[in-house]
XYZ file of C-alpha atoms in Angstrom:
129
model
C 0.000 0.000 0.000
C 0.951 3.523 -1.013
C 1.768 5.519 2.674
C 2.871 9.210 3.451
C 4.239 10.067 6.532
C 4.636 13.436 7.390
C 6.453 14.732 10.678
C 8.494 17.736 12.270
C 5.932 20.189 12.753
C 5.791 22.339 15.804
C 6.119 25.589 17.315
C 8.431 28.079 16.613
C 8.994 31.456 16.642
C 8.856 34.445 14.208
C 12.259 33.948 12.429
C 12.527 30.872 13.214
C 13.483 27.257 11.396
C 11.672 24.217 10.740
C 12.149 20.770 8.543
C 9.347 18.899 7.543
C 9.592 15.245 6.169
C 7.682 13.291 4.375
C 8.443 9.448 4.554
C 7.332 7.069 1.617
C 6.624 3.500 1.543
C 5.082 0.940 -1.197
C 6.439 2.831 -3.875
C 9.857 4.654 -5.066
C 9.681 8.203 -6.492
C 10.412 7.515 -10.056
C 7.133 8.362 -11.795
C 5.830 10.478 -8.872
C 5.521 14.131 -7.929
C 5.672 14.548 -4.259
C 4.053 17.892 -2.888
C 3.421 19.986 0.295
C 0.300 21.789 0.970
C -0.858 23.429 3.630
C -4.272 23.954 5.199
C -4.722 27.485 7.810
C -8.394 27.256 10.058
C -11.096 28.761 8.107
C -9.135 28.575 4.002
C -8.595 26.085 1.715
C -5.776 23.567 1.396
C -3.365 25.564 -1.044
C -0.210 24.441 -2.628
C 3.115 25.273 -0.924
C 6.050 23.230 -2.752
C 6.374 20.354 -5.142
C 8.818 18.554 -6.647
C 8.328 16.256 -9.936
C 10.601 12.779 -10.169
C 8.715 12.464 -13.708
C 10.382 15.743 -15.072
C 12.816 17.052 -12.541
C 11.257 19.889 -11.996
C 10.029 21.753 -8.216
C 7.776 24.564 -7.554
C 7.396 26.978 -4.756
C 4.339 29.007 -4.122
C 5.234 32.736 -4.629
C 4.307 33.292 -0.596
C 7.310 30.992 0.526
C 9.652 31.220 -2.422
C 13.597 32.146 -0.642
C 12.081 30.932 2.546
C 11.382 27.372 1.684
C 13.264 24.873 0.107
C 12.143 21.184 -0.864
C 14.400 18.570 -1.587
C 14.991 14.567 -0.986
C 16.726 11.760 0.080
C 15.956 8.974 -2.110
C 17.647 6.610 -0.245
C 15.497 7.020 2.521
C 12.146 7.471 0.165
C 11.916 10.784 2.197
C 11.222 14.300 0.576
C 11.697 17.109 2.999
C 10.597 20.880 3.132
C 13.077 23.358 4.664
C 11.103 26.144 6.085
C 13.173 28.921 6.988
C 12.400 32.744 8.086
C 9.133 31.424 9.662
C 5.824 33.891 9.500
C 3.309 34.160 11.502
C 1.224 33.493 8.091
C 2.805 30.332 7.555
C 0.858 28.526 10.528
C -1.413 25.624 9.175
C -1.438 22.052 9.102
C 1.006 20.622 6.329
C 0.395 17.923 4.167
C 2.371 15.960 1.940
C 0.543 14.160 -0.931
C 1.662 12.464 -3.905
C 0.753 12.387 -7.502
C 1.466 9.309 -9.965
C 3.094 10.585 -13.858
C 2.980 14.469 -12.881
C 4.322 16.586 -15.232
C 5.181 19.723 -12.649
C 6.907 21.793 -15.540
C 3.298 21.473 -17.277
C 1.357 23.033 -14.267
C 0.807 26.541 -14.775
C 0.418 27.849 -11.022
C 0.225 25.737 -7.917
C -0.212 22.469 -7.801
C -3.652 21.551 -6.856
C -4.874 19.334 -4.270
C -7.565 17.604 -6.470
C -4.525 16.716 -8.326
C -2.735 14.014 -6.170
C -3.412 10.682 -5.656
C -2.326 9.807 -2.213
C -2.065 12.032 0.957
C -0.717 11.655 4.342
C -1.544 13.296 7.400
C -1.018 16.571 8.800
C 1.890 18.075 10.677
C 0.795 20.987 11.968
C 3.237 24.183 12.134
C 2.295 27.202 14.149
C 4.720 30.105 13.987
C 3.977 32.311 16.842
C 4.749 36.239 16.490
């Protein structure tokens, strides 16, 4: 069975640092598009960061781009999300979801969450001021 595990949320401070991972089993990346959204109380799951393993390509909504960074270590089927310079705005629950044969270069905008195939549960960040 396809399984997302996402972990390292938690509270930090205006400024601050955080790394989120997201841990894979039942299948390897190649063919996959792994992304991070992000859910705040009262709005709608939005898009943060993906990265494609179809076409080698990432994105990184235009409210986190310089602050965040997502990469991975597939050895350990993880794909993480460096979140640096922490804002008060970026307090929500994170997800990370994947998407089978995504084509991120072809995606015009953020990613959308109607879009992936298999989700794992929340972390949730909160980012006090």
């Amino acid at each position: 069975d396809v399984q997302l595990q996402a972990s390292g949320g938690g509270l930090v401070q205006a400024g601050g640092s955080l790394r989120l991972s997201c841990a894979a089993s039942g299948f390897t990346f190649d063919g996959y598009a792994i992304g991070w959204f992000r859910q705040a109380p009262g709005k709608e799951r939005e898009g943060v960061s993906c990265i494609s393993f179809v076409d080698g390509s990432t994105f990184h909504a235009d409210s986190v781009k310089g602050r965040f960074t997502i990469s991975s270590d597939n050895a350990k089927n993880t794909v993480y999300l460096y979140m640096n310079s922490l804002k008060p705005e970026d307090t929500a629950v994170y997800y990370c979801a994947a998407a089978e044969g995504y084509f991120l270069s072809t995606v015009v905008g953020a990613p959308g969450p109607r879009e992936m195939d298999y989700w794992g549960q929340g972390t949730l960040v909160t980012v006090s001021s």
